[in-house]
Tab-separated table of C-alpha atoms and ligand atoms in Angstrom:
chain	number	residue	atom	x	y	z
A	1	MET	CA	-35.211	-38.383	2.432
A	2	ILE	CA	-35.281	-34.567	2.759
A	3	VAL	CA	-34.112	-34.829	6.362
A	4	ALA	CA	-31.176	-36.993	5.287
A	5	LEU	CA	-30.284	-34.515	2.538
A	6	LEU	CA	-30.413	-31.590	4.949
A	7	HIS	CA	-28.283	-33.522	7.371
A	8	ARG	CA	-25.614	-34.184	4.713
A	9	LEU	CA	-25.711	-30.533	3.641
A	10	SER	CA	-25.239	-29.285	7.188
A	11	GLU	CA	-22.240	-31.594	7.525
A	12	LYS	CA	-20.681	-30.133	4.405
A	13	LEU	CA	-21.439	-26.496	5.197
A	14	PRO	CA	-18.371	-25.722	7.317
A	15	ARG	CA	-16.128	-27.089	4.582
A	16	VAL	CA	-17.946	-25.039	1.931
A	17	VAL	CA	-17.588	-21.875	4.024
A	18	HIS	CA	-13.933	-22.702	4.586
A	19	ARG	CA	-13.326	-23.185	0.862
A	20	LEU	CA	-15.095	-19.912	0.046
A	21	SER	CA	-12.943	-17.975	2.478
A	22	VAL	CA	-9.788	-19.633	1.098
A	23	MET	CA	-10.847	-18.505	-2.342
A	24	MET	CA	-11.337	-14.926	-1.141
A	25	LYS	CA	-9.588	-12.593	-3.550
A	26	PRO	CA	-7.289	-10.030	-1.956
A	27	GLN	CA	-9.032	-6.671	-1.632
A	28	VAL	CA	-6.571	-3.859	-2.089
A	29	VAL	CA	-6.534	-0.183	-1.204
A	30	PHE	CA	-3.612	1.699	-2.721
A	31	VAL	CA	-2.315	4.434	-0.400
A	32	LEU	CA	-0.594	7.283	-2.210
A	33	GLY	CA	0.713	10.759	-1.444
A	34	GLY	CA	3.993	12.658	-1.358
A	35	PRO	CA	6.987	11.746	0.804
A	36	GLY	CA	6.017	12.492	4.403
A	37	ALA	CA	2.328	12.994	3.613
A	38	GLY	CA	1.555	10.572	6.452
A	39	LYS	CA	0.821	7.354	4.554
A	40	GLY	CA	2.594	5.106	7.060
A	41	THR	CA	1.189	6.948	10.085
A	42	GLN	CA	-2.398	6.697	8.843
A	43	CYS	CA	-2.005	3.059	7.750
A	44	ALA	CA	-0.878	2.196	11.291
A	45	ARG	CA	-4.032	3.869	12.654
A	46	ILE	CA	-6.217	2.010	10.164
A	47	VAL	CA	-4.705	-1.342	11.159
A	48	GLU	CA	-5.474	-0.587	14.839
A	49	ASN	CA	-9.138	0.003	14.011
A	50	TYR	CA	-9.995	-2.111	10.959
A	51	SER	CA	-9.133	-5.541	9.609
A	52	TYR	CA	-6.471	-4.493	7.118
A	53	THR	CA	-2.905	-5.648	6.653
A	54	HIS	CA	-0.472	-2.832	5.950
A	55	LEU	CA	2.200	-3.438	3.328
A	56	SER	CA	4.520	-0.512	2.692
A	57	ALA	CA	6.398	-1.004	-0.588
A	58	GLY	CA	9.152	1.279	0.758
A	59	ASP	CA	9.494	-0.790	3.951
A	60	LEU	CA	9.637	-4.024	1.940
A	61	LEU	CA	12.355	-2.545	-0.272
A	62	ARG	CA	14.340	-1.339	2.750
A	63	GLU	CA	14.041	-4.823	4.285
A	64	GLU	CA	15.229	-6.425	1.055
A	65	ARG	CA	18.112	-3.929	0.910
A	66	SER	CA	19.358	-5.093	4.306
A	67	ARG	CA	18.711	-8.813	3.777
A	68	SER	CA	22.054	-10.551	3.729
A	69	GLY	CA	22.618	-12.234	0.396
A	70	SER	CA	20.170	-10.009	-1.463
A	71	GLU	CA	21.296	-9.471	-5.031
A	72	PHE	CA	19.403	-6.165	-5.123
A	73	GLY	CA	20.730	-4.492	-1.969
A	74	GLN	CA	23.037	-2.031	-3.685
A	75	LEU	CA	20.606	-1.204	-6.464
A	76	ILE	CA	17.795	-0.494	-3.986
A	77	GLU	CA	20.051	1.718	-1.879
A	78	THR	CA	21.082	3.776	-4.910
A	79	TYR	CA	17.501	4.224	-6.118
A	80	ILE	CA	16.190	5.185	-2.673
A	81	LYS	CA	18.912	7.726	-2.032
A	82	GLU	CA	18.353	9.252	-5.460
A	83	GLY	CA	14.589	9.321	-4.926
A	84	LYS	CA	14.158	7.147	-8.033
A	85	ILE	CA	11.640	4.356	-8.434
A	86	VAL	CA	13.029	0.831	-8.203
A	87	PRO	CA	12.272	-1.413	-11.247
A	88	VAL	CA	8.873	-3.007	-10.701
A	89	GLU	CA	10.087	-6.604	-11.077
A	90	ILE	CA	11.730	-6.267	-7.670
A	91	THR	CA	8.875	-4.457	-5.908
A	92	ILE	CA	6.030	-6.560	-7.274
A	93	ASN	CA	7.706	-9.793	-6.194
A	94	LEU	CA	8.123	-8.460	-2.666
A	95	LEU	CA	4.494	-7.317	-2.545
A	96	LYS	CA	3.122	-10.558	-4.008
A	97	LYS	CA	5.169	-12.665	-1.608
A	98	ALA	CA	4.059	-10.575	1.393
A	99	MET	CA	0.407	-10.859	0.354
A	100	GLU	CA	0.663	-14.599	-0.186
A	101	GLU	CA	2.420	-15.175	3.120
A	102	THR	CA	-0.164	-13.089	4.978
A	103	MET	CA	-3.075	-15.005	3.477
A	104	LYS	CA	-1.390	-18.352	3.966
A	105	ALA	CA	-0.838	-17.630	7.661
A	106	ASP	CA	-4.408	-16.408	8.155
A	107	GLU	CA	-6.971	-16.815	5.407
A	108	LYS	CA	-9.170	-14.104	6.956
A	109	LYS	CA	-6.484	-11.535	6.198
A	110	PHE	CA	-7.362	-10.689	2.637
A	111	ARG	CA	-7.721	-6.902	2.973
A	112	PHE	CA	-4.535	-4.994	2.203
A	113	LEU	CA	-3.356	-1.412	2.368
A	114	ILE	CA	-0.595	-1.171	-0.201
A	115	ASP	CA	1.302	1.944	0.789
A	116	GLY	CA	3.515	3.887	-1.616
A	117	PHE	CA	2.692	1.846	-4.710
A	118	PRO	CA	2.054	2.160	-7.692
A	119	ARG	CA	4.338	5.166	-8.085
A	120	ASN	CA	4.745	5.285	-11.859
A	121	GLN	CA	3.634	3.767	-15.148
A	122	ASP	CA	6.172	0.940	-14.846
A	123	ASN	CA	4.744	0.041	-11.392
A	124	LEU	CA	1.199	0.082	-12.733
A	125	GLN	CA	2.071	-2.126	-15.701
A	126	GLY	CA	3.891	-4.540	-13.411
A	127	TRP	CA	0.880	-4.724	-11.106
A	128	ASN	CA	-1.493	-5.316	-14.023
A	129	THR	CA	0.728	-8.008	-15.500
A	130	VAL	CA	1.328	-9.936	-12.297
A	131	MET	CA	-1.827	-9.270	-10.282
A	132	ASP	CA	-4.544	-8.793	-12.900
A	133	GLY	CA	-7.514	-10.941	-11.916
A	134	LYS	CA	-5.732	-12.054	-8.747
A	135	ALA	CA	-6.648	-9.029	-6.607
A	136	ASP	CA	-9.313	-6.317	-6.655
A	137	VAL	CA	-8.237	-2.694	-6.303
A	138	LYS	CA	-11.142	-1.164	-4.383
A	139	PHE	CA	-9.973	2.468	-4.354
A	140	VAL	CA	-7.012	4.777	-3.818
A	141	LEU	CA	-6.550	6.713	-0.580
A	142	PHE	CA	-4.752	9.873	-1.580
A	143	PHE	CA	-3.073	11.883	1.177
A	144	ASP	CA	-2.805	15.324	-0.347
A	145	CYS	CA	-0.163	17.483	1.302
A	146	GLY	CA	1.872	20.507	0.183
A	147	ASN	CA	5.499	19.905	-0.745
A	148	GLU	CA	6.893	22.186	1.953
A	149	VAL	CA	4.940	20.463	4.727
A	150	CYS	CA	6.120	17.097	3.367
A	151	ILE	CA	9.758	18.186	3.301
A	152	ASP	CA	9.588	19.680	6.820
A	153	ARG	CA	8.065	16.481	8.243
A	154	CYS	CA	10.727	14.271	6.654
A	155	LEU	CA	13.568	16.578	7.740
A	156	GLU	CA	12.219	16.508	11.283
A	157	ARG	CA	11.973	12.715	11.160
A	158	GLY	CA	15.461	12.599	9.620
A	159	LYS	CA	16.944	13.740	12.935
A	160	SER	CA	16.337	10.231	14.264
A	161	SER	CA	15.001	7.959	11.488
A	162	GLY	CA	18.329	6.814	10.083
A	163	ARG	CA	16.693	6.833	6.648
A	164	THR	CA	19.276	7.618	3.984
A	165	ASP	CA	16.694	9.642	2.027
A	166	ASP	CA	15.506	11.936	4.847
A	167	ASN	CA	17.880	14.754	3.876
A	168	ARG	CA	17.222	17.866	1.824
A	169	GLU	CA	19.083	16.674	-1.281
A	170	SER	CA	17.220	13.347	-1.487
A	171	LEU	CA	13.950	15.014	-0.552
A	172	GLU	CA	14.118	17.473	-3.473
A	173	LYS	CA	14.541	14.457	-5.762
A	174	ARG	CA	11.763	12.471	-4.063
A	175	ILE	CA	9.382	15.400	-4.537
A	176	GLN	CA	10.331	15.741	-8.216
A	177	THR	CA	9.757	12.023	-8.780
A	178	TYR	CA	6.444	12.254	-6.971
A	179	LEU	CA	5.263	15.205	-9.077
A	180	GLN	CA	6.496	13.817	-12.389
A	181	SER	CA	5.693	10.123	-12.005
A	182	THR	CA	3.202	9.479	-9.200
A	183	ARG	CA	0.743	12.343	-9.648
A	184	PRO	CA	-0.124	11.128	-13.189
A	185	ILE	CA	-0.964	7.693	-11.729
A	186	ILE	CA	-3.284	9.315	-9.182
A	187	GLU	CA	-4.871	11.305	-12.026
A	188	GLN	CA	-5.467	8.101	-14.011
A	189	TYR	CA	-7.291	6.551	-11.059
A	190	GLU	CA	-9.168	9.830	-10.562
A	191	LYS	CA	-10.605	9.493	-14.075
A	192	GLN	CA	-11.885	6.054	-13.090
A	193	GLY	CA	-13.608	7.611	-10.044
A	194	LYS	CA	-11.412	5.571	-7.722
A	195	VAL	CA	-9.589	8.278	-5.751
A	196	ARG	CA	-10.601	9.328	-2.225
A	197	THR	CA	-8.669	12.509	-1.453
A	198	ILE	CA	-7.841	13.639	2.064
A	199	ASP	CA	-6.265	16.932	3.122
A	200	ALA	CA	-3.203	15.488	4.875
A	201	SER	CA	-1.676	18.785	5.988
A	202	ARG	CA	-3.759	18.764	9.210
A	203	SER	CA	-3.123	16.946	12.488
A	204	VAL	CA	-2.912	13.132	12.579
A	205	ASP	CA	-6.290	12.946	14.380
A	206	GLU	CA	-8.055	15.261	11.956
A	207	VAL	CA	-6.717	13.317	8.975
A	208	PHE	CA	-7.719	10.022	10.563
A	209	ALA	CA	-11.281	11.269	11.160
A	210	ASP	CA	-11.631	11.678	7.373
A	211	VAL	CA	-10.001	8.291	6.762
A	212	LYS	CA	-12.570	6.664	9.049
A	213	ASN	CA	-15.456	8.318	7.218
A	214	ILE	CA	-14.165	7.036	3.919
A	215	LEU	CA	-13.556	3.493	5.143
A	216	GLU	CA	-16.983	3.317	6.720
A	217	LYS	CA	-18.646	4.576	3.558
A	218	GLU	CA	-16.725	2.079	1.406
A	219	GLY	CA	-17.635	-0.794	3.712
B	1	UP5	N1	3.600	12.926	10.451
B	1	UP5	C1	2.752	12.078	9.816
B	1	UP5	N2	1.522	12.599	9.741
B	1	UP5	C2	1.579	13.808	10.349
B	1	UP5	C3	0.618	14.830	10.577
B	1	UP5	N3	-0.666	14.717	10.192
B	1	UP5	N4	1.018	15.958	11.193
B	1	UP5	C4	2.328	16.114	11.594
B	1	UP5	N5	3.289	15.168	11.421
B	1	UP5	C5	2.917	14.029	10.787
B	1	UP5	O1	5.178	10.467	8.205
B	1	UP5	C6	6.350	11.208	7.964
B	1	UP5	C7	6.695	12.008	9.207
B	1	UP5	O2	5.682	12.966	9.435
B	1	UP5	C8	6.748	11.166	10.476
B	1	UP5	O3	7.752	11.659	11.314
B	1	UP5	C9	5.371	11.331	11.106
B	1	UP5	O4	5.399	11.194	12.495
B	1	UP5	C10	5.036	12.741	10.681
B	1	UP5	P1	4.928	9.049	7.531
B	1	UP5	O5	3.629	8.543	8.037
B	1	UP5	O6	6.111	8.199	7.626
B	1	UP5	O7	4.716	9.524	6.005
B	1	UP5	P2	4.851	8.696	4.669
B	1	UP5	O8	3.900	9.331	3.709
B	1	UP5	O9	4.732	7.254	4.910
B	1	UP5	O10	6.333	9.114	4.298
B	1	UP5	P3	7.484	8.289	3.623
B	1	UP5	O11	8.731	9.032	3.844
B	1	UP5	O12	7.437	6.861	4.023
B	1	UP5	O13	7.012	8.413	2.116
B	1	UP5	P4	7.752	8.018	0.827
B	1	UP5	O14	6.655	7.778	-0.142
B	1	UP5	O15	8.746	9.001	0.385
B	1	UP5	O16	8.604	6.753	1.252
B	1	UP5	P5	8.492	5.233	0.907
B	1	UP5	O17	9.044	4.503	2.032
B	1	UP5	O18	7.153	4.887	0.413
B	1	UP5	O19	9.505	5.135	-0.314
B	1	UP5	C11	10.870	5.441	-0.144
B	1	UP5	C12	11.610	5.199	-1.448
B	1	UP5	O20	11.529	3.819	-1.784
B	1	UP5	C13	11.059	5.931	-2.671
B	1	UP5	O21	11.534	7.252	-2.740
B	1	UP5	C14	11.613	5.062	-3.780
B	1	UP5	O22	12.972	5.321	-3.992
B	1	UP5	C15	11.482	3.673	-3.179
B	1	UP5	N6	10.222	3.012	-3.573
B	1	UP5	C16	10.159	2.446	-4.849
B	1	UP5	O23	11.112	2.529	-5.629
B	1	UP5	N7	9.023	1.795	-5.219
B	1	UP5	C17	7.941	1.673	-4.401
B	1	UP5	O24	6.938	1.053	-4.814
B	1	UP5	C18	8.010	2.237	-3.115
B	1	UP5	C19	9.151	2.910	-2.729
B	2	MG	MG1	5.988	5.586	4.573
């Protein structure tokens, strides 16, 4: 009797494990910091070394901007060039779709680095409305870097990036938006004890050494 029961259980086990992994809630790390702080660079390094999927909200918006037939192309272009934050309805749909597609293609990919989001109160509300209970925000990786270093890095990149916002005029606006809208979001998470701050003004390797320490501590 017991042997038969154990036998049936062992038959069912793979399916149970499979179902559990399907039900795995997305685990999210928000990656924030000023324009050019190195968010994208460090996320790429993390992906090489850990099982995270990198989703840059800015990259998703730029993709949507150039998608033929997109009804938001012009609006996104204007916002990006002006350093303003695109209405969250657009961004959250792109993020949600990218997360769903990633998990559908490979159910083991449930750990996400969401880079450059949430940038303001509107973004945060949108996230809470659409994603509340559907994903766990583990912590915020905050790449802390002085404005001048940020501007210099983006101007340097602007020589070849083709990004319409890597010029001094757009950069001044991006910095203002960052200081006025994004820093308060980081401060809110700070009060919840969720921010892991890294001095991002150093070399890529030095910054990544700190990132590794944090990720290994967080598990
Ligand atoms: N670099 C990187 N690290 C370095 C280091 N340690 N030492 C020396 N050089 C370093 O790096 C920038 C440049 O610096 C690169 O040339 C790199 O080699 C070098 P990168 O890793 O790209 O920095 P990152 O922080 O990712 O800079 P990015 O320009 O992408 O930051 P932004 O936050 O400004 O851009 P994003 O793409 O996220 O957003 C663009 C716009 O989209 C926003 O301004 C906004 O208009 C819009 N947006 C929204 O509206 N909503 C969103 O949710 C997201 C974006
Ligand atoms: Mg980036």
